[in-house]
Amino acid sequence: MVALTQNRKVVVLGSTGSIGVSTLDLFEQAGVAVEILALTAGRNVAKLAEQALRWRPRVAVIDDETGLPELRERLAGSGIEARAGAAAVTEAAAMGADWVMSAIVGAAGLAPTLAAARTGAVIALANKESLVCAGPALLRIAREAGGSVIPVDSEHSAIFQVLQRDCIDRVSRLILTASGGPFRTWDKAAMALATPEQAVAHPNWSMGAKISVDSATMMNKGLEMIEASYLFDTPQERIDVVIHPQSVIHSLVEYTDGSTLAQMGPPDMRSPISCAFSWPQRLSWPAQRLDLAAYGQLTFEEPDLDRFPSIAIAREALRLGGGAPAAMNAANEVAVAAFLDRQIGFLDIAGAVAGTLERMNGLGNLADNDADALDSAMMTDASARRIAAEVVGQVRRSN
Ligand code: NDP
Ligand code: MG
């Protein structure tokens, strides 16, 4: 374990996104001693260059190769190496950091996260899609390399914090809380007409566009159920979801003696990032404190599976096993992009995901897939994307 006062070598994958920015902000707020080896981004050259000039990494990597000339220009004379392309992102992940923040969005985060896992680093995992695509492989590779995966997703961070390691066999249920998203109280007719702007306007959390839409469909909770099942080695029958609109209780663990432990805090992703950075120690930074009396009451509801079928789709994907979670994830990425592009309606997202899974299962493309291998996860991802694009095309034509 590296003491908190020791200088730590760090890589931030997805530094220009919501989680990436929160990570760098936490470093600043907590005044931690870090040497940043690499910052990586997708397309936002200006922000990456600005972060690089502030944090002085050895290398700044932009996934989009057309951004390289501008990145070079902005970093000219700084001594920071500018690189581009997916392979360079993956190489940055494997530079030998003590701690890697995995905060790329989508399955694009899988290869870099696996590369980081192979180095034995502590991986602060926000990129839930990489666990959904290849959870068992990722966890095994990290363990075998002598590293660890610490969840950043607030629900999983909560469970991670209240899990009593010495009586893991006495856990009876994991309870994931969900805010319910912006359409929690909307009827189906209104949801059918929901716009991308309405879907990304999350009531409690400020996040990237894709996860905001996932929260609105509640596919985010579906992905999180799969994430929890792999991280905490728990079958889906023992993972429940409860709607908790205030997002104060971040999740709970119920034990066989009927005692249930919860983790609480104001909705601020810097809190689980802080936990992942310092575990099993604690950082000290000016975090907002929880004022329960100001909330007055905390409320809970059952999820409505008719309006939010994604939770049931994710359970089915876990039941099918093999490549089904990776296929579900890929189909969801395609469908969310089509919705954000105004090609399909809001309710069509879950329909397209279910349709893709059904077609792939019918073709026998799921069952014999070995979810443990990166190659097979990527093959499943690619064929699910092809089929999902066809399904989305059919939905468009029939709308
Ligand atoms: P954002 O969309 O805000 O940021 C995504 C980051 O990934 C950006 O830095 C983006 O670069 C980069 N990126 C996008 N595509 C690629 C690619 N193909 N290759 C390399 N880099 C890429 O997302 P969030 O920060 O909201 O979410 C990141 C991850 O964390 C997701 O998996 C999400 O589910 C998870 N998460 C997020 C939470 C939140 O509160 N935001 C909460 C819990 C989990 P650029 O912007 O430069 O294009
Ligand atoms: Mg979450």
Tab-separated table of C-alpha atoms and ligand atoms in Angstrom:
chain	number	residue	atom	x	y	z
A	1	MET	CA	0.000	0.000	0.000
A	2	VAL	CA	1.321	3.436	-0.953
A	3	ALA	CA	0.982	5.916	1.925
A	4	LEU	CA	-1.220	8.898	1.126
A	5	THR	CA	1.650	11.301	1.676
A	6	GLN	CA	3.880	9.478	-0.828
A	7	ASN	CA	4.050	10.778	-4.371
A	8	ARG	CA	1.842	8.571	-6.502
A	9	LYS	CA	2.189	7.942	-10.225
A	10	VAL	CA	-1.189	8.393	-11.845
A	11	VAL	CA	-2.857	8.014	-15.263
A	12	VAL	CA	-6.276	9.538	-15.939
A	13	LEU	CA	-8.076	7.900	-18.875
A	14	GLY	CA	-10.927	10.128	-20.070
A	15	SER	CA	-9.566	13.201	-18.292
A	16	THR	CA	-11.752	15.637	-20.266
A	17	GLY	CA	-15.048	13.983	-19.239
A	18	SER	CA	-17.225	14.522	-16.210
A	19	ILE	CA	-15.392	11.941	-14.044
A	20	GLY	CA	-11.966	12.939	-15.383
A	21	VAL	CA	-12.541	16.584	-14.521
A	22	SER	CA	-13.844	15.621	-11.059
A	23	THR	CA	-10.726	13.493	-10.515
A	24	LEU	CA	-8.331	16.352	-11.295
A	25	ASP	CA	-10.462	18.705	-9.223
A	26	LEU	CA	-10.281	16.315	-6.266
A	27	PHE	CA	-6.473	16.168	-6.588
A	28	GLU	CA	-6.470	19.953	-6.408
A	29	GLN	CA	-8.937	20.176	-3.504
A	30	ALA	CA	-7.210	17.469	-1.467
A	31	GLY	CA	-3.709	18.695	-2.320
A	32	VAL	CA	-2.579	15.124	-2.971
A	33	ALA	CA	0.953	14.336	-4.104
A	34	VAL	CA	0.638	12.943	-7.608
A	35	GLU	CA	2.889	12.660	-10.602
A	36	ILE	CA	0.641	12.401	-13.633
A	37	LEU	CA	2.148	10.120	-16.258
A	38	ALA	CA	-0.621	10.520	-18.822
A	39	LEU	CA	-3.903	12.250	-19.500
A	40	THR	CA	-6.080	10.868	-22.308
A	41	ALA	CA	-9.135	12.225	-24.122
A	42	GLY	CA	-11.437	11.348	-27.011
A	43	ARG	CA	-11.842	14.460	-29.183
A	44	ASN	CA	-11.610	17.541	-26.978
A	45	VAL	CA	-8.106	18.793	-27.855
A	46	ALA	CA	-8.492	22.241	-26.284
A	47	LYS	CA	-9.489	20.858	-22.888
A	48	LEU	CA	-6.843	18.131	-22.952
A	49	ALA	CA	-4.124	20.692	-23.756
A	50	GLU	CA	-5.344	23.006	-21.007
A	51	GLN	CA	-5.302	20.140	-18.469
A	52	ALA	CA	-1.876	19.013	-19.669
A	53	LEU	CA	-0.362	22.483	-19.282
A	54	ARG	CA	-1.777	22.630	-15.746
A	55	TRP	CA	-0.838	19.064	-14.643
A	56	ARG	CA	2.335	18.473	-16.684
A	57	PRO	CA	1.925	14.773	-17.582
A	58	ARG	CA	4.712	13.062	-19.524
A	59	VAL	CA	2.260	12.397	-22.341
A	60	ALA	CA	-1.130	13.712	-23.479
A	61	VAL	CA	-3.085	11.396	-25.771
A	62	ILE	CA	-6.029	12.203	-28.011
A	63	ASP	CA	-7.950	9.204	-29.377
A	64	ASP	CA	-9.074	11.122	-32.475
A	65	GLU	CA	-5.997	11.177	-34.707
A	66	THR	CA	-7.165	14.260	-36.613
A	67	GLY	CA	-6.632	16.214	-33.388
A	68	LEU	CA	-2.899	15.482	-33.198
A	69	PRO	CA	-1.553	18.522	-35.136
A	70	GLU	CA	-3.566	20.898	-32.936
A	71	LEU	CA	-2.529	19.056	-29.751
A	72	ARG	CA	1.140	19.279	-30.815
A	73	GLU	CA	0.748	22.972	-31.519
A	74	ARG	CA	-0.917	23.701	-28.183
A	75	LEU	CA	1.762	21.758	-26.275
A	76	ALA	CA	4.709	23.119	-28.280
A	77	GLY	CA	7.661	23.998	-26.060
A	78	SER	CA	6.062	22.422	-22.948
A	79	GLY	CA	8.112	19.221	-23.033
A	80	ILE	CA	4.870	17.191	-22.897
A	81	GLU	CA	4.694	14.533	-25.582
A	82	ALA	CA	1.554	14.650	-27.736
A	83	ARG	CA	0.234	11.343	-29.083
A	84	ALA	CA	-2.919	10.128	-30.832
A	85	GLY	CA	-4.961	7.035	-31.602
A	86	ALA	CA	-6.559	4.153	-29.706
A	87	ALA	CA	-3.269	2.224	-29.446
A	88	ALA	CA	-1.584	5.256	-27.851
A	89	VAL	CA	-4.435	5.490	-25.302
A	90	THR	CA	-3.906	1.828	-24.401
A	91	GLU	CA	-0.136	2.355	-24.132
A	92	ALA	CA	-0.717	5.305	-21.818
A	93	ALA	CA	-2.833	3.047	-19.600
A	94	ALA	CA	0.129	0.679	-19.268
A	95	MET	CA	2.845	3.230	-18.418
A	96	GLY	CA	3.333	1.719	-14.969
A	97	ALA	CA	1.219	4.004	-12.814
A	98	ASP	CA	0.369	3.168	-9.190
A	99	TRP	CA	-3.209	4.340	-9.766
A	100	VAL	CA	-5.229	4.525	-12.973
A	101	MET	CA	-8.549	6.317	-13.249
A	102	SER	CA	-10.572	4.439	-15.877
A	103	ALA	CA	-13.116	7.048	-17.002
A	104	ILE	CA	-13.509	6.603	-20.753
A	105	VAL	CA	-17.161	6.172	-21.679
A	106	GLY	CA	-18.382	2.951	-23.292
A	107	ALA	CA	-16.741	-0.245	-24.529
A	108	ALA	CA	-13.891	1.948	-25.879
A	109	GLY	CA	-12.615	1.843	-22.284
A	110	LEU	CA	-12.162	-1.937	-22.258
A	111	ALA	CA	-8.766	-2.342	-23.966
A	112	PRO	CA	-7.066	0.471	-21.990
A	113	THR	CA	-8.572	-0.766	-18.708
A	114	LEU	CA	-7.372	-4.323	-19.367
A	115	ALA	CA	-3.922	-2.952	-20.271
A	116	ALA	CA	-3.825	-1.084	-16.962
A	117	ALA	CA	-4.970	-4.213	-15.116
A	118	ARG	CA	-2.050	-6.181	-16.576
A	119	THR	CA	0.422	-3.759	-14.954
A	120	GLY	CA	-0.852	-4.518	-11.436
A	121	ALA	CA	-1.987	-0.930	-10.835
A	122	VAL	CA	-4.852	0.030	-8.578
A	123	ILE	CA	-7.657	0.718	-11.023
A	124	ALA	CA	-10.293	3.226	-9.999
A	125	LEU	CA	-13.083	1.956	-12.224
A	126	ALA	CA	-15.721	4.394	-13.433
A	127	ASN	CA	-15.966	2.795	-16.895
A	128	LYS	CA	-18.666	0.282	-15.926
A	129	GLU	CA	-19.001	-0.842	-19.561
A	130	SER	CA	-15.607	-2.585	-19.411
A	131	LEU	CA	-16.817	-4.707	-16.485
A	132	VAL	CA	-20.089	-5.452	-18.272
A	133	CYS	CA	-18.190	-6.544	-21.421
A	134	ALA	CA	-15.481	-8.630	-19.763
A	135	GLY	CA	-15.906	-8.474	-15.976
A	136	PRO	CA	-14.547	-11.898	-15.005
A	137	ALA	CA	-11.456	-11.474	-17.244
A	138	LEU	CA	-10.741	-7.959	-16.037
A	139	LEU	CA	-10.990	-8.911	-12.364
A	140	ARG	CA	-8.885	-12.043	-12.827
A	141	ILE	CA	-6.165	-10.211	-14.762
A	142	ALA	CA	-5.982	-7.456	-12.117
A	143	ARG	CA	-5.779	-10.031	-9.309
A	144	GLU	CA	-3.123	-12.124	-11.050
A	145	ALA	CA	-1.018	-9.018	-11.720
A	146	GLY	CA	-1.157	-8.113	-8.025
A	147	GLY	CA	-3.359	-5.065	-8.550
A	148	SER	CA	-6.944	-4.302	-7.658
A	149	VAL	CA	-10.128	-2.816	-9.032
A	150	ILE	CA	-11.848	-0.279	-6.811
A	151	PRO	CA	-15.270	0.818	-8.029
A	152	VAL	CA	-15.968	4.506	-8.572
A	153	ASP	CA	-19.607	4.095	-9.551
A	154	SER	CA	-21.308	5.546	-6.469
A	155	GLU	CA	-23.494	2.477	-5.804
A	156	HIS	CA	-20.581	0.076	-6.022
A	157	SER	CA	-18.345	2.342	-4.002
A	158	ALA	CA	-21.066	2.284	-1.334
A	159	ILE	CA	-21.229	-1.515	-1.327
A	160	PHE	CA	-17.430	-1.736	-1.404
A	161	GLN	CA	-17.292	0.477	1.699
A	162	VAL	CA	-19.888	-1.401	3.774
A	163	LEU	CA	-18.943	-4.931	2.746
A	164	GLN	CA	-17.557	-6.831	5.727
A	165	ARG	CA	-14.793	-8.843	4.083
A	166	ASP	CA	-14.595	-11.452	6.850
A	167	CYS	CA	-18.252	-12.460	6.544
A	168	ILE	CA	-18.806	-12.230	2.829
A	169	ASP	CA	-20.748	-15.516	2.935
A	170	ARG	CA	-23.265	-13.851	5.255
A	171	VAL	CA	-24.408	-11.305	2.659
A	172	SER	CA	-28.014	-12.054	1.716
A	173	ARG	CA	-28.733	-9.181	-0.687
A	174	LEU	CA	-27.170	-6.195	-2.400
A	175	ILE	CA	-29.589	-3.286	-2.779
A	176	LEU	CA	-28.727	-0.753	-5.471
A	177	THR	CA	-30.393	2.620	-5.119
A	178	ALA	CA	-31.473	4.522	-8.240
A	179	SER	CA	-32.565	8.126	-8.524
A	180	GLY	CA	-35.199	7.160	-11.099
A	181	GLY	CA	-33.818	9.773	-13.498
A	182	PRO	CA	-35.633	12.709	-15.081
A	183	PHE	CA	-38.673	10.633	-16.187
A	184	ARG	CA	-39.393	8.929	-12.873
A	185	THR	CA	-42.874	10.470	-12.644
A	186	TRP	CA	-43.633	10.704	-16.388
A	187	ASP	CA	-46.272	8.516	-18.029
A	188	LYS	CA	-45.373	6.339	-20.988
A	189	ALA	CA	-47.036	8.601	-23.576
A	190	ALA	CA	-44.912	11.546	-22.432
A	191	MET	CA	-41.767	9.370	-22.301
A	192	ALA	CA	-42.342	8.312	-25.919
A	193	LEU	CA	-41.957	11.975	-26.945
A	194	ALA	CA	-39.009	12.799	-24.642
A	195	THR	CA	-36.197	14.754	-26.335
A	196	PRO	CA	-32.430	14.272	-25.895
A	197	GLU	CA	-32.312	17.592	-24.003
A	198	GLN	CA	-34.923	16.344	-21.514
A	199	ALA	CA	-33.190	12.971	-21.157
A	200	VAL	CA	-29.768	14.423	-20.316
A	201	ALA	CA	-31.170	16.824	-17.676
A	202	HIS	CA	-30.543	14.607	-14.646
A	203	PRO	CA	-32.142	15.827	-11.397
A	204	ASN	CA	-29.208	15.070	-9.033
A	205	TRP	CA	-26.017	14.291	-10.939
A	206	SER	CA	-24.153	16.203	-13.640
A	207	MET	CA	-22.720	13.543	-15.967
A	208	GLY	CA	-21.719	12.824	-19.567
A	209	ALA	CA	-24.502	12.519	-22.179
A	210	LYS	CA	-24.405	8.726	-22.558
A	211	ILE	CA	-24.703	7.847	-18.869
A	212	SER	CA	-27.358	10.562	-18.468
A	213	VAL	CA	-29.522	8.849	-21.114
A	214	ASP	CA	-28.754	5.498	-19.431
A	215	SER	CA	-30.059	6.976	-16.171
A	216	ALA	CA	-33.211	8.175	-17.922
A	217	THR	CA	-33.937	4.702	-19.400
A	218	MET	CA	-32.615	3.060	-16.199
A	219	MET	CA	-30.312	0.955	-18.359
A	220	ASN	CA	-27.682	2.524	-16.107
A	221	LYS	CA	-29.129	0.450	-13.263
A	222	GLY	CA	-29.170	-2.609	-15.519
A	223	LEU	CA	-25.475	-2.117	-16.324
A	224	GLU	CA	-24.831	-1.556	-12.620
A	225	MET	CA	-26.580	-4.784	-11.682
A	226	ILE	CA	-24.206	-6.674	-13.976
A	227	GLU	CA	-21.287	-4.639	-12.609
A	228	ALA	CA	-22.293	-5.542	-9.035
A	229	SER	CA	-22.804	-9.191	-9.906
A	230	TYR	CA	-19.208	-9.469	-11.214
A	231	LEU	CA	-17.524	-7.176	-8.680
A	232	PHE	CA	-19.112	-8.778	-5.643
A	233	ASP	CA	-19.593	-12.271	-7.072
A	234	THR	CA	-23.338	-12.202	-6.425
A	235	PRO	CA	-26.057	-13.772	-8.617
A	236	GLN	CA	-28.679	-11.394	-10.027
A	237	GLU	CA	-31.425	-12.994	-7.890
A	238	ARG	CA	-29.700	-11.476	-4.862
A	239	ILE	CA	-29.375	-7.969	-6.296
A	240	ASP	CA	-32.361	-5.656	-5.893
A	241	VAL	CA	-33.024	-2.132	-7.097
A	242	VAL	CA	-34.940	0.485	-5.137
A	243	ILE	CA	-35.776	3.997	-6.337
A	244	HIS	CA	-34.483	6.668	-3.986
A	245	PRO	CA	-35.013	10.064	-5.641
A	246	GLN	CA	-32.772	12.076	-3.269
A	247	SER	CA	-29.594	10.040	-4.097
A	248	VAL	CA	-28.328	10.276	-0.510
A	249	ILE	CA	-28.151	6.563	0.301
A	250	HIS	CA	-25.813	5.273	-2.407
A	251	SER	CA	-26.531	1.542	-1.863
A	252	LEU	CA	-26.949	-1.072	0.855
A	253	VAL	CA	-25.771	-4.526	1.875
A	254	GLU	CA	-28.177	-6.805	3.727
A	255	TYR	CA	-26.714	-9.565	5.888
A	256	THR	CA	-28.272	-12.912	6.847
A	257	ASP	CA	-29.022	-11.666	10.372
A	258	GLY	CA	-31.344	-8.992	8.937
A	259	SER	CA	-28.918	-6.139	9.533
A	260	THR	CA	-28.563	-3.797	6.565
A	261	LEU	CA	-25.631	-1.405	6.161
A	262	ALA	CA	-25.880	1.678	3.955
A	263	GLN	CA	-23.388	4.275	2.800
A	264	MET	CA	-24.587	7.867	2.568
A	265	GLY	CA	-23.384	11.239	1.351
A	266	PRO	CA	-24.329	14.216	-0.803
A	267	PRO	CA	-24.411	13.312	-4.518
A	268	ASP	CA	-20.867	14.295	-5.546
A	269	MET	CA	-18.688	11.909	-7.572
A	270	ARG	CA	-15.548	13.326	-5.969
A	271	SER	CA	-16.542	11.346	-2.880
A	272	PRO	CA	-16.308	7.836	-4.440
A	273	ILE	CA	-13.238	8.986	-6.428
A	274	SER	CA	-11.659	10.068	-3.146
A	275	CYS	CA	-12.452	6.676	-1.640
A	276	ALA	CA	-10.921	4.854	-4.626
A	277	PHE	CA	-7.803	7.005	-4.395
A	278	SER	CA	-7.185	6.569	-0.691
A	279	TRP	CA	-8.652	3.154	0.197
A	280	PRO	CA	-8.308	1.802	2.863
A	281	GLN	CA	-7.273	5.208	4.182
A	282	ARG	CA	-9.304	8.423	3.863
A	283	LEU	CA	-8.439	11.718	2.235
A	284	SER	CA	-9.192	15.020	3.851
A	285	TRP	CA	-10.697	17.624	1.522
A	286	PRO	CA	-13.443	20.251	1.816
A	287	ALA	CA	-16.244	17.861	0.845
A	288	GLN	CA	-19.813	18.982	1.359
A	289	ARG	CA	-21.176	17.376	4.564
A	290	LEU	CA	-24.446	15.502	4.750
A	291	ASP	CA	-27.152	17.605	6.397
A	292	LEU	CA	-29.953	15.106	6.998
A	293	ALA	CA	-32.274	17.631	8.636
A	294	ALA	CA	-32.034	19.811	5.514
A	295	TYR	CA	-33.339	16.868	3.476
A	296	GLY	CA	-36.175	16.332	5.975
A	297	GLN	CA	-37.113	12.998	4.469
A	298	LEU	CA	-35.634	10.279	2.319
A	299	THR	CA	-38.113	8.345	0.169
A	300	PHE	CA	-38.129	4.994	-1.624
A	301	GLU	CA	-40.209	3.364	-4.375
A	302	GLU	CA	-40.333	0.130	-6.365
A	303	PRO	CA	-39.019	0.529	-9.946
A	304	ASP	CA	-41.738	0.379	-12.615
A	305	LEU	CA	-40.564	-2.326	-15.024
A	306	ASP	CA	-43.251	-1.468	-17.558
A	307	ARG	CA	-41.919	2.061	-18.104
A	308	PHE	CA	-38.310	1.050	-17.423
A	309	PRO	CA	-37.849	-2.435	-18.969
A	310	SER	CA	-34.041	-2.071	-19.084
A	311	ILE	CA	-33.654	-3.513	-15.594
A	312	ALA	CA	-35.428	-6.702	-16.704
A	313	ILE	CA	-33.365	-6.800	-19.932
A	314	ALA	CA	-30.143	-6.675	-17.886
A	315	ARG	CA	-31.385	-9.484	-15.620
A	316	GLU	CA	-32.082	-11.546	-18.715
A	317	ALA	CA	-28.584	-10.791	-20.082
A	318	LEU	CA	-27.049	-11.973	-16.791
A	319	ARG	CA	-29.217	-15.093	-16.879
A	320	LEU	CA	-28.148	-15.841	-20.470
A	321	GLY	CA	-24.509	-15.295	-19.477
A	322	GLY	CA	-21.695	-15.749	-22.015
A	323	GLY	CA	-21.542	-12.769	-24.354
A	324	ALA	CA	-25.045	-11.501	-23.523
A	325	PRO	CA	-23.972	-8.631	-21.219
A	326	ALA	CA	-21.403	-7.425	-23.807
A	327	ALA	CA	-24.039	-7.648	-26.558
A	328	MET	CA	-26.555	-5.774	-24.428
A	329	ASN	CA	-24.006	-3.062	-23.732
A	330	ALA	CA	-23.063	-2.651	-27.413
A	331	ALA	CA	-26.710	-2.529	-28.510
A	332	ASN	CA	-27.378	0.084	-25.852
A	333	GLU	CA	-24.457	2.251	-27.041
A	334	VAL	CA	-25.790	2.110	-30.624
A	335	ALA	CA	-29.387	2.831	-29.547
A	336	VAL	CA	-28.420	5.721	-27.221
A	337	ALA	CA	-26.325	7.315	-30.001
A	338	ALA	CA	-29.298	6.977	-32.403
A	339	PHE	CA	-31.598	8.593	-29.835
A	340	LEU	CA	-29.157	11.471	-29.191
A	341	ASP	CA	-29.011	11.872	-32.988
A	342	ARG	CA	-32.864	12.062	-33.055
A	343	GLN	CA	-33.138	8.949	-35.244
A	344	ILE	CA	-35.282	6.976	-32.787
A	345	GLY	CA	-37.593	7.819	-29.893
A	346	PHE	CA	-36.782	7.465	-26.217
A	347	LEU	CA	-38.795	4.266	-25.663
A	348	ASP	CA	-37.220	2.746	-28.793
A	349	ILE	CA	-33.866	2.530	-26.965
A	350	ALA	CA	-34.900	-0.361	-24.712
A	351	GLY	CA	-36.846	-1.920	-27.605
A	352	ALA	CA	-33.735	-1.902	-29.807
A	353	VAL	CA	-31.590	-3.435	-27.054
A	354	ALA	CA	-34.104	-6.208	-26.368
A	355	GLY	CA	-34.531	-6.813	-30.126
A	356	THR	CA	-30.761	-7.100	-30.637
A	357	LEU	CA	-30.335	-9.533	-27.746
A	358	GLU	CA	-33.219	-11.640	-29.057
A	359	ARG	CA	-31.768	-11.764	-32.591
A	360	MET	CA	-28.291	-12.635	-31.333
A	361	ASN	CA	-29.642	-15.315	-29.046
A	362	GLY	CA	-31.740	-16.723	-31.899
A	363	LEU	CA	-28.629	-16.876	-34.096
A	364	GLY	CA	-26.779	-18.742	-31.344
A	365	ASN	CA	-24.316	-15.847	-31.110
A	366	LEU	CA	-24.373	-15.566	-27.328
A	367	ALA	CA	-24.376	-18.892	-25.582
A	368	ASP	CA	-21.021	-20.318	-26.621
A	369	ASN	CA	-19.132	-17.088	-26.210
A	370	ASP	CA	-16.413	-17.091	-23.586
A	371	ALA	CA	-16.975	-13.882	-21.624
A	372	ASP	CA	-13.528	-14.327	-20.106
A	373	ALA	CA	-11.581	-13.315	-23.182
A	374	LEU	CA	-10.991	-9.804	-24.546
A	375	ASP	CA	-11.141	-11.057	-28.127
A	376	SER	CA	-14.492	-12.729	-27.705
A	377	ALA	CA	-15.898	-9.677	-25.863
A	378	MET	CA	-14.776	-7.486	-28.772
A	379	MET	CA	-16.211	-9.920	-31.341
A	380	THR	CA	-19.536	-9.981	-29.530
A	381	ASP	CA	-19.412	-6.192	-29.276
A	382	ALA	CA	-18.842	-5.853	-33.037
A	383	SER	CA	-21.593	-8.266	-34.090
A	384	ALA	CA	-24.059	-6.745	-31.594
A	385	ARG	CA	-23.294	-3.291	-33.045
A	386	ARG	CA	-24.014	-4.558	-36.570
A	387	ILE	CA	-27.318	-6.139	-35.559
A	388	ALA	CA	-28.308	-3.172	-33.379
A	389	ALA	CA	-27.711	-0.819	-36.339
A	390	GLU	CA	-30.103	-2.965	-38.421
A	391	VAL	CA	-32.692	-3.008	-35.626
A	392	VAL	CA	-32.377	0.781	-35.228
A	393	GLY	CA	-32.813	1.165	-39.008
A	394	GLN	CA	-36.029	-0.880	-38.880
A	395	VAL	CA	-37.356	1.212	-35.988
A	396	ARG	CA	-36.570	4.423	-37.924
A	397	ARG	CA	-38.399	3.226	-41.001
A	398	SER	CA	-41.464	2.181	-38.983
A	399	ASN	CA	-41.644	5.457	-36.985
B	1	NDP	P1	-18.085	11.817	-20.396
B	1	NDP	O1	-18.799	11.622	-21.694
B	1	NDP	O2	-18.270	13.085	-19.657
B	1	NDP	O3	-16.514	11.601	-20.600
B	1	NDP	C1	-16.009	10.504	-21.307
B	1	NDP	C2	-14.499	10.613	-21.463
B	1	NDP	O4	-14.057	9.582	-22.347
B	1	NDP	C3	-14.042	11.925	-22.093
B	1	NDP	O5	-12.767	12.265	-21.613
B	1	NDP	C4	-13.987	11.568	-23.573
B	1	NDP	O6	-13.144	12.437	-24.303
B	1	NDP	C5	-13.403	10.177	-23.483
B	1	NDP	N1	-13.708	9.346	-24.637
B	1	NDP	C6	-14.901	9.209	-25.274
B	1	NDP	N2	-14.802	8.316	-26.280
B	1	NDP	C7	-13.522	7.881	-26.281
B	1	NDP	C8	-12.794	6.946	-27.085
B	1	NDP	N3	-13.381	6.284	-28.092
B	1	NDP	N4	-11.503	6.729	-26.791
B	1	NDP	C9	-10.880	7.385	-25.793
B	1	NDP	N5	-11.514	8.278	-24.995
B	1	NDP	C10	-12.822	8.518	-25.239
B	1	NDP	O7	-18.499	10.567	-19.487
B	1	NDP	P2	-18.536	10.487	-17.884
B	1	NDP	O8	-17.312	11.099	-17.309
B	1	NDP	O9	-19.860	10.899	-17.406
B	1	NDP	O10	-18.479	8.904	-17.693
B	1	NDP	C11	-17.275	8.169	-17.862
B	1	NDP	C12	-17.506	6.744	-17.387
B	1	NDP	O11	-17.801	6.790	-16.003
B	1	NDP	C13	-18.709	6.057	-18.050
B	1	NDP	O12	-18.419	4.709	-18.203
B	1	NDP	C14	-19.820	6.230	-17.039
B	1	NDP	O13	-20.768	5.202	-17.095
B	1	NDP	C15	-19.048	6.185	-15.728
B	1	NDP	N6	-19.688	6.867	-14.617
B	1	NDP	C16	-19.898	8.212	-14.677
B	1	NDP	C17	-20.525	8.867	-13.633
B	1	NDP	C18	-20.707	10.348	-13.648
B	1	NDP	O14	-21.179	10.907	-12.646
B	1	NDP	N7	-20.382	11.051	-14.689
B	1	NDP	C19	-21.016	8.124	-12.463
B	1	NDP	C20	-20.714	6.720	-12.486
B	1	NDP	C21	-20.074	6.129	-13.533
B	1	NDP	P3	-13.663	13.792	-25.032
B	1	NDP	O15	-14.671	14.430	-24.143
B	1	NDP	O16	-12.387	14.566	-25.156
B	1	NDP	O17	-14.227	13.397	-26.354
B	2	MG	MG	-23.972	4.763	-10.531
